[in-house]
C-alpha cells in the first residue's frame, strides 16, 4: 500500500512540488509580515527566490514560464512595482544576446555552420583519434557563436554517419559471414536428414559427423569472440565520439560572452549590483576565458581518446603509420562536395560575422589609457552610450537588408537572368528568424535579471552580505574553489541558467561580505555553470547524445567525473593568473563595499604560494 502511494506521488511529483513549495515556505512572509514588519520585504523576496529555485530545479513548468514569476509575485507581495520588474526582461544584455542569436540563425540558414564543420573534419583526417579531435574543434568553435543545443543537434547526425562508414567494411564482412553460415546450415541440415542404410559404414559416417560437428562448434566459439571484439570496439568509438560532441559544445560556449546564457548573466549582474565596476565586455571575457577553453578542450580530447580509442599512436599517426583514405573520409568529402562552392549568401554571412566580431573586439580597448573615454571605436561617441549590444543590432539589422544573391540591376544583371528586374531577398527574413530563434531564452534571462534586481532592491542582498562576513578569515581562493564545485554540482541536476540566476547575486554579496573582488567569485562561477558532464539531464547537449543510444548513465558519470575535476582545476589556474591583469582580483575595488569592517589582505592577494597550492 505504502509503495503504491509513493509511486503515485512520484508520477505526480511536479504537481506535488507546484503546490507544496509555496505552502511550505508561506510561513516566511506571513511571520515577518505580522511580527517583524521591518524585515518583510527581505522575507517576501526570499519566498519568491525559494519558489523559483525549486520550480527551475524540477522543471515544474517550462523554464521560461517560471521566469515570469517575478512579474506576478513581486508586485503582489510588495517587493517591487510591476513597471520596475518589467524593465528587466529586455535589458541591454538581452538585446546583445538577441543580436548574437540573429547572426547565429543567419549562419544556420545558409548552412555555413555545416561547411565549417565538414571542412575541419577533412583537415584532421579519418582515423578515429583525429576524427574525435576534428569533431571537438568544429563543435567548440561553432558553440562559441551558436547555441550549444543547435550545434550538438547538427554535429550528432554527422558523427553517426561517419561512424557508419568507419565500420562499413566490418559490417559488410560480418554480413557475408552470416550469409555463408546460413548456407552451410541449410546444407548441413540436409545431411542430417539423409538416411544411410549401408551396413557397416555407420561408424564411418558417425566419425565424419562428429568431426564436422566439432569443427563447426569451434568455429561458432571463435566467431562470437571476433564479433564481440568488433562490436565492443564499435560501441567504444560511438560512445567516445558522441561524448566528444557534447563536451565540446559545453566547453566551447564558455569562451565568448554570447556563447552561453550564464556568461551574459554574470555580465548583467555586475552592472546591476556594481554599477561602478564597468561590467564585463566581449573582449574582456574572451581574453580571460578563451585560453582556458582551449586548454580544457585539449585535455578533454586526451582523456576521451585515451579512454575510448586507446594509446595506439603509431598505428593512427599520419606521420608514423601513413594516412589512409577510408570510407569515413569519403562520406565527409561527399557531404562537403554536395555543398558546392561558397555561395554569395554564405560570403555575405561570413562578412557580417567577421564584422561583428571585430566591432566587439575593438569597441573598448581597456588596456589603452586615453583618459575618461573608451579607447576603441566607441571613442567617437558619447561615453557609456555605445555597448556591445549596439554592433550586435547594427549587424542583425544589416542581415535583413544585404542581398542573398547578386543584385539584378542594370549592368549587375547577368545575360542569362530571365527574371524580372527587382530586389532580391535579404540574407535573413522574419519567418526564418521566427522559426529558429529560441525566444524562451530571452524570457529566461529576463527572469534571472528580475530575480536578482528584486534581491538587491528588497535589501535581501545586504542581509546576505552581513551573514557572509563571518567567512572573512578563510582564504579567498579556497572559497572560490568551493563555490565553483558547488555550482558545477548544482548544474548537474538543474539548468546552467538556473544555477547562475540563483547563485550569482548571492556570490556578489558574499564577495562584499568577505572583502574580495566580486570578479573573483562571479566570473569563475559563471564559467563553472557550463561544466556539467556527468548526467544526461545536466545540459541539452548531454541529453541529445544520450538519446542517440549506446551511452549509459554510468558511462557518462565515469567519464564526466574526471572531466569536472580537470575543468575546475584549469579554471582555478586561469582565475589566479589571467584574473589578476584582466579583472584585478588581487585588490579590493573602490566600487564595492567591504561589509566585514576591514579588507583582509590575506584574502585579496594572489601570491605564488596560493597558485602552487591550487595546482
Short mmCIF file of C-alpha atoms in Angstrom, two decimals, residues 166-588:
data_model
loop_
_atom_site.label_atom_id
_atom_site.label_comp_id
_atom_site.label_asym_id
_atom_site.label_seq_id
_atom_site.Cartn_x
_atom_site.Cartn_y
_atom_site.Cartn_z
CA UNK A 166 34.05 3.90 -40.44
CA UNK A 167 32.76 0.42 -39.64
CA UNK A 168 31.16 -0.29 -43.01
CA UNK A 169 33.82 -2.80 -44.07
CA UNK A 170 33.43 -4.73 -40.82
CA UNK A 171 29.64 -4.70 -41.20
CA UNK A 172 29.87 -5.98 -44.78
CA UNK A 173 32.29 -8.71 -43.72
CA UNK A 174 30.04 -9.74 -40.82
CA UNK A 175 27.00 -9.83 -43.14
CA UNK A 176 28.91 -12.00 -45.63
CA UNK A 177 29.93 -14.41 -42.87
CA UNK A 178 26.34 -14.62 -41.67
CA UNK A 179 25.19 -15.45 -45.20
CA UNK A 180 27.83 -18.20 -45.53
CA UNK A 181 26.85 -19.63 -42.17
CA UNK A 182 23.20 -19.73 -43.19
CA UNK A 183 24.06 -21.54 -46.42
CA UNK A 184 26.21 -24.04 -44.53
CA UNK A 185 23.48 -24.53 -42.01
CA UNK A 186 20.95 -25.41 -44.72
CA UNK A 187 23.29 -27.98 -46.36
CA UNK A 188 24.20 -29.49 -43.01
CA UNK A 189 20.53 -29.83 -42.25
CA UNK A 190 20.08 -31.83 -45.44
CA UNK A 191 22.87 -34.19 -44.49
CA UNK A 192 21.39 -34.75 -41.07
CA UNK A 193 18.05 -35.72 -42.56
CA UNK A 194 19.57 -38.12 -45.06
CA UNK A 195 19.30 -41.81 -44.05
CA UNK A 196 22.23 -44.11 -44.75
CA UNK A 197 21.33 -47.78 -44.93
CA UNK A 198 24.71 -49.14 -45.92
CA UNK A 199 25.53 -51.66 -43.31
CA UNK A 200 28.95 -51.47 -41.76
CA UNK A 201 29.50 -47.87 -42.76
CA UNK A 202 27.56 -46.27 -39.93
CA UNK A 203 30.59 -45.84 -37.74
CA UNK A 204 32.38 -44.03 -40.60
CA UNK A 205 29.50 -41.57 -41.00
CA UNK A 206 29.37 -41.04 -37.26
CA UNK A 207 33.07 -40.23 -37.19
CA UNK A 208 32.70 -37.73 -40.06
CA UNK A 209 29.64 -36.20 -38.43
CA UNK A 210 31.45 -35.90 -35.11
CA UNK A 211 34.42 -34.29 -36.86
CA UNK A 212 32.19 -31.78 -38.68
CA UNK A 213 30.27 -31.03 -35.50
CA UNK A 214 33.49 -30.41 -33.60
CA UNK A 215 34.77 -28.12 -36.37
CA UNK A 216 31.51 -26.17 -36.50
CA UNK A 217 31.48 -25.94 -32.72
CA UNK A 218 34.99 -24.50 -32.69
CA UNK A 219 34.07 -22.01 -35.43
CA UNK A 220 30.96 -21.00 -33.51
CA UNK A 221 33.09 -20.42 -30.44
CA UNK A 222 35.64 -18.33 -32.33
CA UNK A 223 33.20 -16.17 -34.34
CA UNK A 224 31.29 -14.76 -31.37
CA UNK A 225 34.61 -13.74 -29.84
CA UNK A 226 35.59 -11.91 -33.03
CA UNK A 227 32.14 -10.33 -33.35
CA UNK A 228 32.13 -9.39 -29.70
CA UNK A 229 35.53 -7.74 -30.11
CA UNK A 230 34.38 -5.81 -33.20
CA UNK A 231 31.12 -4.82 -31.53
CA UNK A 232 32.92 -3.70 -28.38
CA UNK A 233 35.33 -1.54 -30.37
CA UNK A 234 32.47 0.00 -32.32
CA UNK A 235 30.46 0.75 -29.20
CA UNK A 236 33.50 2.30 -27.56
CA UNK A 237 34.15 4.53 -30.57
CA UNK A 238 30.49 5.53 -30.74
CA UNK A 239 30.42 6.50 -27.08
CA UNK A 240 33.66 8.42 -27.36
CA UNK A 241 32.63 10.38 -30.45
CA UNK A 242 29.20 11.30 -29.09
CA UNK A 243 30.62 12.41 -25.75
CA UNK A 244 33.27 14.43 -27.60
CA UNK A 245 30.50 16.38 -29.34
CA UNK A 246 28.53 17.02 -26.15
CA UNK A 247 31.52 18.01 -24.03
CA UNK A 248 33.00 20.25 -26.73
CA UNK A 249 29.65 22.05 -27.05
CA UNK A 250 29.60 22.70 -23.30
CA UNK A 251 33.23 23.81 -23.19
CA UNK A 252 33.18 25.95 -26.34
CA UNK A 253 30.38 28.19 -25.11
CA UNK A 254 32.49 29.44 -22.22
CA UNK A 255 34.95 31.29 -24.50
CA UNK A 256 32.73 34.18 -25.63
CA UNK A 257 30.32 36.44 -23.82
CA UNK A 258 27.45 35.41 -26.08
CA UNK A 259 28.44 31.75 -26.22
CA UNK A 260 26.07 30.64 -23.47
CA UNK A 261 23.50 32.26 -21.19
CA UNK A 262 25.43 32.08 -17.86
CA UNK A 263 28.14 34.35 -19.29
CA UNK A 264 25.58 37.05 -20.04
CA UNK A 265 24.01 36.66 -16.60
CA UNK A 266 27.38 37.34 -14.96
CA UNK A 267 27.91 40.41 -17.15
CA UNK A 268 24.46 41.81 -16.42
CA UNK A 269 24.64 41.14 -12.69
CA UNK A 270 27.93 43.00 -12.49
CA UNK A 271 26.22 46.04 -13.99
CA UNK A 272 23.13 45.70 -11.78
CA UNK A 273 24.87 45.05 -8.48
CA UNK A 274 28.05 47.06 -9.10
CA UNK A 275 27.23 49.96 -11.44
CA UNK A 276 30.68 51.47 -10.98
CA UNK A 277 32.55 48.32 -11.98
CA UNK A 278 32.32 48.82 -15.73
CA UNK A 279 30.79 45.38 -16.12
CA UNK A 280 32.21 42.75 -18.45
CA UNK A 281 32.56 43.36 -22.18
CA UNK A 282 33.18 40.94 -25.03
CA UNK A 283 36.94 41.49 -25.32
CA UNK A 284 37.50 41.23 -21.58
CA UNK A 285 35.60 37.96 -21.33
CA UNK A 286 37.26 36.44 -24.40
CA UNK A 287 40.76 37.37 -23.24
CA UNK A 288 40.15 35.64 -19.94
CA UNK A 289 38.05 32.62 -20.93
CA UNK A 290 39.39 31.59 -24.36
CA UNK A 291 42.82 30.29 -23.20
CA UNK A 292 41.16 28.20 -20.51
CA UNK A 293 38.66 26.87 -23.03
CA UNK A 294 41.44 25.75 -25.38
CA UNK A 295 43.37 24.01 -22.58
CA UNK A 296 40.24 22.31 -21.23
CA UNK A 297 39.25 21.16 -24.73
CA UNK A 298 42.70 19.68 -25.37
CA UNK A 299 42.72 17.84 -22.03
CA UNK A 300 39.20 16.56 -22.73
CA UNK A 301 40.36 15.20 -26.08
CA UNK A 302 43.34 13.44 -24.48
CA UNK A 303 41.11 11.88 -21.83
CA UNK A 304 38.31 10.78 -24.18
CA UNK A 305 40.61 9.48 -26.91
CA UNK A 306 42.68 7.52 -24.40
CA UNK A 307 39.59 6.09 -22.72
CA UNK A 308 37.66 5.10 -25.85
CA UNK A 309 40.33 4.65 -28.54
CA UNK A 310 43.41 3.64 -26.59
CA UNK A 311 47.07 4.57 -26.97
CA UNK A 312 47.82 3.14 -30.41
CA UNK A 313 49.54 6.33 -31.53
CA UNK A 314 51.93 4.75 -34.04
CA UNK A 315 49.12 2.98 -35.90
CA UNK A 316 46.97 6.08 -36.29
CA UNK A 317 49.51 8.87 -36.64
CA UNK A 318 49.58 10.33 -40.14
CA UNK A 319 53.38 10.57 -39.97
CA UNK A 320 54.17 7.16 -38.47
CA UNK A 321 51.51 4.87 -39.81
CA UNK A 322 50.52 6.62 -43.01
CA UNK A 323 47.23 8.37 -43.61
CA UNK A 324 44.79 6.06 -45.35
CA UNK A 325 41.74 7.25 -47.24
CA UNK A 326 38.84 5.38 -45.65
CA UNK A 327 35.10 5.22 -46.19
CA UNK A 328 34.52 7.72 -43.41
CA UNK A 329 36.64 10.30 -45.20
CA UNK A 330 34.76 9.60 -48.43
CA UNK A 331 31.46 10.33 -46.67
CA UNK A 332 32.79 13.62 -45.30
CA UNK A 333 34.22 14.55 -48.69
CA UNK A 334 30.94 13.71 -50.43
CA UNK A 335 28.91 15.74 -47.94
CA UNK A 336 31.27 18.69 -48.35
CA UNK A 337 31.21 18.46 -52.16
CA UNK A 338 27.42 18.45 -52.10
CA UNK A 339 27.53 21.91 -50.54
CA UNK A 340 29.21 23.19 -53.71
CA UNK A 341 31.36 26.31 -53.84
CA UNK A 342 30.80 29.09 -51.32
CA UNK A 343 27.64 30.89 -52.35
CA UNK A 344 27.03 34.61 -52.43
CA UNK A 345 24.82 34.28 -49.35
CA UNK A 346 27.49 32.39 -47.42
CA UNK A 347 30.06 35.02 -48.32
CA UNK A 348 27.68 37.73 -47.11
CA UNK A 349 27.15 35.99 -43.77
CA UNK A 350 30.90 35.47 -43.34
CA UNK A 351 31.47 39.18 -43.95
CA UNK A 352 28.85 40.24 -41.40
CA UNK A 353 30.06 37.67 -38.86
CA UNK A 354 33.67 38.89 -39.08
CA UNK A 355 32.47 42.48 -38.95
CA UNK A 356 30.54 41.81 -35.74
CA UNK A 357 33.49 40.07 -34.08
CA UNK A 358 35.83 42.95 -34.98
CA UNK A 359 33.35 45.53 -33.71
CA UNK A 360 33.07 43.62 -30.43
CA UNK A 361 36.82 43.30 -30.03
CA UNK A 362 37.73 46.89 -30.79
CA UNK A 363 34.83 48.72 -29.16
CA UNK A 364 36.65 49.39 -25.90
CA UNK A 365 40.35 48.63 -25.55
CA UNK A 366 40.63 48.81 -21.78
CA UNK A 367 44.39 48.26 -21.80
CA UNK A 368 44.87 51.56 -23.66
CA UNK A 369 44.60 54.61 -21.43
CA UNK A 370 43.05 57.67 -23.10
CA UNK A 371 41.61 59.28 -20.01
CA UNK A 372 37.91 59.08 -19.23
CA UNK A 373 36.89 57.96 -22.72
CA UNK A 374 36.91 54.49 -24.29
CA UNK A 375 39.99 53.70 -26.35
CA UNK A 376 38.27 51.75 -29.14
CA UNK A 377 35.98 52.96 -31.93
CA UNK A 378 33.47 53.96 -29.21
CA UNK A 379 35.85 56.87 -28.50
CA UNK A 380 33.98 58.90 -31.13
CA UNK A 381 30.63 58.56 -29.34
CA UNK A 382 29.26 59.82 -26.04
CA UNK A 383 30.87 57.78 -23.21
CA UNK A 384 28.64 54.99 -21.94
CA UNK A 385 26.11 55.26 -24.80
CA UNK A 386 27.55 52.54 -27.03
CA UNK A 387 27.75 48.97 -25.66
CA UNK A 388 28.31 45.51 -27.16
CA UNK A 389 24.58 45.38 -27.94
CA UNK A 390 24.94 48.26 -30.40
CA UNK A 391 27.12 46.47 -33.02
CA UNK A 392 25.03 43.32 -32.50
CA UNK A 393 21.92 45.24 -33.52
CA UNK A 394 23.72 47.00 -36.40
CA UNK A 395 24.84 43.71 -37.94
CA UNK A 396 21.49 42.00 -37.25
CA UNK A 397 19.65 44.82 -38.99
CA UNK A 398 22.06 44.66 -41.95
CA UNK A 399 21.37 40.93 -42.41
CA UNK A 400 17.78 41.73 -43.38
CA UNK A 401 18.94 44.28 -45.98
CA UNK A 402 22.06 42.73 -47.51
CA UNK A 403 21.06 40.68 -50.62
CA UNK A 404 21.31 36.90 -50.57
CA UNK A 405 22.09 36.86 -54.33
CA UNK A 406 23.90 39.30 -56.62
CA UNK A 407 21.54 42.19 -57.30
CA UNK A 408 19.72 42.12 -60.65
CA UNK A 409 20.16 45.74 -61.62
CA UNK A 410 21.38 47.14 -64.95
CA UNK A 411 24.97 46.04 -65.58
CA UNK A 412 24.97 43.82 -62.48
CA UNK A 413 22.34 41.62 -64.07
CA UNK A 414 23.66 38.56 -65.94
CA UNK A 415 22.67 37.89 -69.52
CA UNK A 416 21.16 34.51 -68.67
CA UNK A 417 18.90 36.01 -66.00
CA UNK A 418 15.35 35.86 -67.34
CA UNK A 419 13.64 37.06 -64.15
CA UNK A 420 12.10 40.48 -63.99
CA UNK A 421 14.37 43.19 -62.56
CA UNK A 422 13.84 43.89 -58.89
CA UNK A 423 15.34 43.47 -55.44
CA UNK A 424 16.41 40.04 -54.18
CA UNK A 425 15.64 38.65 -50.71
CA UNK A 426 17.95 39.52 -47.85
CA UNK A 427 20.27 37.15 -46.03
CA UNK A 428 17.64 36.85 -43.31
CA UNK A 429 13.86 37.00 -43.36
CA UNK A 430 11.45 37.23 -40.48
CA UNK A 431 9.77 33.79 -40.95
CA UNK A 432 13.20 32.14 -40.61
CA UNK A 433 14.04 34.14 -37.50
CA UNK A 434 10.61 33.48 -36.02
CA UNK A 435 11.01 29.72 -36.55
CA UNK A 436 14.63 29.23 -35.49
CA UNK A 437 15.04 31.84 -32.77
CA UNK A 438 14.95 30.34 -29.23
CA UNK A 439 12.70 33.04 -27.82
CA UNK A 440 12.36 31.30 -24.48
CA UNK A 441 15.99 32.10 -23.69
CA UNK A 442 15.21 35.82 -23.73
CA UNK A 443 12.48 35.29 -21.12
CA UNK A 444 14.74 33.00 -19.13
CA UNK A 445 17.47 35.62 -18.98
CA UNK A 446 14.94 38.31 -18.11
CA UNK A 447 13.58 36.23 -15.24
CA UNK A 448 17.06 35.84 -13.81
CA UNK A 449 17.72 39.57 -14.07
CA UNK A 450 14.35 40.37 -12.44
CA UNK A 451 15.08 37.92 -9.62
CA UNK A 452 18.49 39.49 -8.93
CA UNK A 453 17.12 43.02 -9.14
CA UNK A 454 14.49 42.17 -6.55
CA UNK A 455 17.13 40.64 -4.26
CA UNK A 456 19.03 43.91 -4.31
CA UNK A 457 16.09 46.35 -4.11
CA UNK A 458 14.40 44.45 -1.28
CA UNK A 459 17.51 44.58 0.91
CA UNK A 460 17.94 40.81 0.93
CA UNK A 461 21.36 41.16 -0.69
CA UNK A 462 22.59 43.45 2.09
CA UNK A 463 21.40 40.97 4.72
CA UNK A 464 23.17 38.12 2.91
CA UNK A 465 26.35 40.20 2.75
CA UNK A 466 26.29 40.64 6.52
CA UNK A 467 25.87 36.92 7.06
CA UNK A 468 28.74 36.05 4.75
CA UNK A 469 31.07 38.47 6.53
CA UNK A 470 31.66 35.67 9.06
CA UNK A 471 33.71 33.85 6.39
CA UNK A 472 36.21 36.71 6.14
CA UNK A 473 39.01 34.70 7.78
CA UNK A 474 39.05 31.99 5.11
CA UNK A 475 41.44 32.20 2.16
CA UNK A 476 39.67 33.68 -0.87
CA UNK A 477 40.93 31.03 -3.30
CA UNK A 478 39.51 28.27 -1.08
CA UNK A 479 36.10 29.95 -1.11
CA UNK A 480 36.36 30.37 -4.88
CA UNK A 481 37.13 26.67 -5.34
CA UNK A 482 34.24 25.62 -3.07
CA UNK A 483 31.89 27.96 -4.93
CA UNK A 484 32.89 26.58 -8.35
CA UNK A 485 32.49 22.99 -7.15
CA UNK A 486 29.07 23.80 -5.69
CA UNK A 487 27.86 25.49 -8.88
CA UNK A 488 29.18 22.64 -11.07
CA UNK A 489 27.43 20.04 -8.89
CA UNK A 490 24.18 22.02 -8.84
CA UNK A 491 24.29 22.35 -12.63
CA UNK A 492 24.26 18.55 -12.96
CA UNK A 493 20.63 18.49 -11.78
CA UNK A 494 19.45 21.94 -12.95
CA UNK A 495 19.97 24.12 -16.00
CA UNK A 496 23.03 26.36 -16.06
CA UNK A 497 20.79 29.42 -16.39
CA UNK A 498 19.01 28.38 -13.21
CA UNK A 499 22.30 27.88 -11.37
CA UNK A 500 23.71 31.26 -12.33
CA UNK A 501 20.44 33.14 -11.79
CA UNK A 502 20.30 31.83 -8.22
CA UNK A 503 23.96 31.86 -7.22
CA UNK A 504 25.46 34.94 -8.91
CA UNK A 505 23.53 37.56 -6.85
CA UNK A 506 24.37 35.62 -3.68
CA UNK A 507 28.05 35.42 -4.64
CA UNK A 508 28.13 39.17 -5.22
CA UNK A 509 27.06 39.72 -1.63
CA UNK A 510 29.45 37.03 -0.42
CA UNK A 511 32.33 38.87 -2.10
CA UNK A 512 31.47 42.06 -0.23
CA UNK A 513 30.97 40.09 2.96
CA UNK A 514 34.48 38.61 2.89
CA UNK A 515 36.05 41.67 1.20
CA UNK A 516 37.34 40.12 -2.03
CA UNK A 517 36.97 41.39 -5.56
CA UNK A 518 33.49 40.34 -6.83
CA UNK A 519 35.03 39.29 -10.14
CA UNK A 520 36.97 36.64 -8.21
CA UNK A 521 33.79 34.73 -7.36
CA UNK A 522 31.26 35.71 -10.01
CA UNK A 523 33.23 35.12 -13.23
CA UNK A 524 34.56 31.63 -12.31
CA UNK A 525 31.11 30.61 -11.04
CA UNK A 526 29.55 31.65 -14.37
CA UNK A 527 32.06 29.52 -16.29
CA UNK A 528 31.72 26.58 -13.86
CA UNK A 529 27.98 26.51 -14.59
CA UNK A 530 28.83 25.13 -18.05
CA UNK A 531 30.94 22.28 -16.65
CA UNK A 532 28.14 19.74 -16.50
CA UNK A 533 29.47 16.46 -17.89
CA UNK A 534 28.16 13.70 -15.62
CA UNK A 535 24.40 13.36 -16.23
CA UNK A 536 22.18 13.39 -19.34
CA UNK A 537 19.81 15.91 -17.72
CA UNK A 538 22.61 18.38 -16.97
CA UNK A 539 22.64 20.14 -20.36
CA UNK A 540 20.77 19.78 -23.69
CA UNK A 541 23.95 18.55 -25.48
CA UNK A 542 24.28 15.72 -22.95
CA UNK A 543 20.62 14.79 -23.45
CA UNK A 544 20.92 14.84 -27.25
CA UNK A 545 23.89 12.47 -27.45
CA UNK A 546 22.38 10.25 -24.76
CA UNK A 547 19.16 9.90 -26.78
CA UNK A 548 21.14 8.52 -29.73
CA UNK A 549 21.68 5.34 -27.74
CA UNK A 550 24.79 3.39 -26.90
CA UNK A 551 25.65 5.60 -23.92
CA UNK A 552 24.72 4.56 -20.40
CA UNK A 553 24.39 6.87 -17.44
CA UNK A 554 27.30 5.03 -15.84
CA UNK A 555 29.46 5.81 -18.90
CA UNK A 556 28.67 9.50 -18.64
CA UNK A 557 29.26 9.59 -14.89
CA UNK A 558 32.58 7.75 -15.16
CA UNK A 559 33.81 9.95 -18.00
CA UNK A 560 32.35 13.20 -16.72
CA UNK A 561 33.72 12.93 -13.18
CA UNK A 562 37.33 13.39 -14.28
CA UNK A 563 36.20 15.99 -16.80
CA UNK A 564 34.66 18.04 -14.00
CA UNK A 565 37.80 17.83 -11.89
CA UNK A 566 40.07 18.74 -14.81
CA UNK A 567 37.89 21.64 -15.94
CA UNK A 568 37.69 23.12 -12.45
CA UNK A 569 41.46 22.85 -11.95
CA UNK A 570 42.10 24.65 -15.24
CA UNK A 571 39.56 27.29 -14.24
CA UNK A 572 41.26 27.86 -10.89
CA UNK A 573 44.66 28.25 -12.58
CA UNK A 574 43.21 30.74 -15.08
CA UNK A 575 41.46 32.87 -12.48
CA UNK A 576 44.59 33.02 -10.31
CA UNK A 577 46.82 34.01 -13.24
CA UNK A 578 44.92 35.83 -16.01
CA UNK A 579 42.39 37.10 -13.50
CA UNK A 580 44.98 39.43 -11.96
CA UNK A 581 45.80 41.60 -15.01
CA UNK A 582 42.34 41.37 -16.59
CA UNK A 583 40.00 41.75 -13.60
CA UNK A 584 42.39 42.94 -10.89
CA UNK A 585 41.26 40.22 -8.49
CA UNK A 586 44.29 40.81 -6.27
CA UNK A 587 42.82 44.07 -4.96
CA UNK A 588 39.50 45.06 -3.44
#
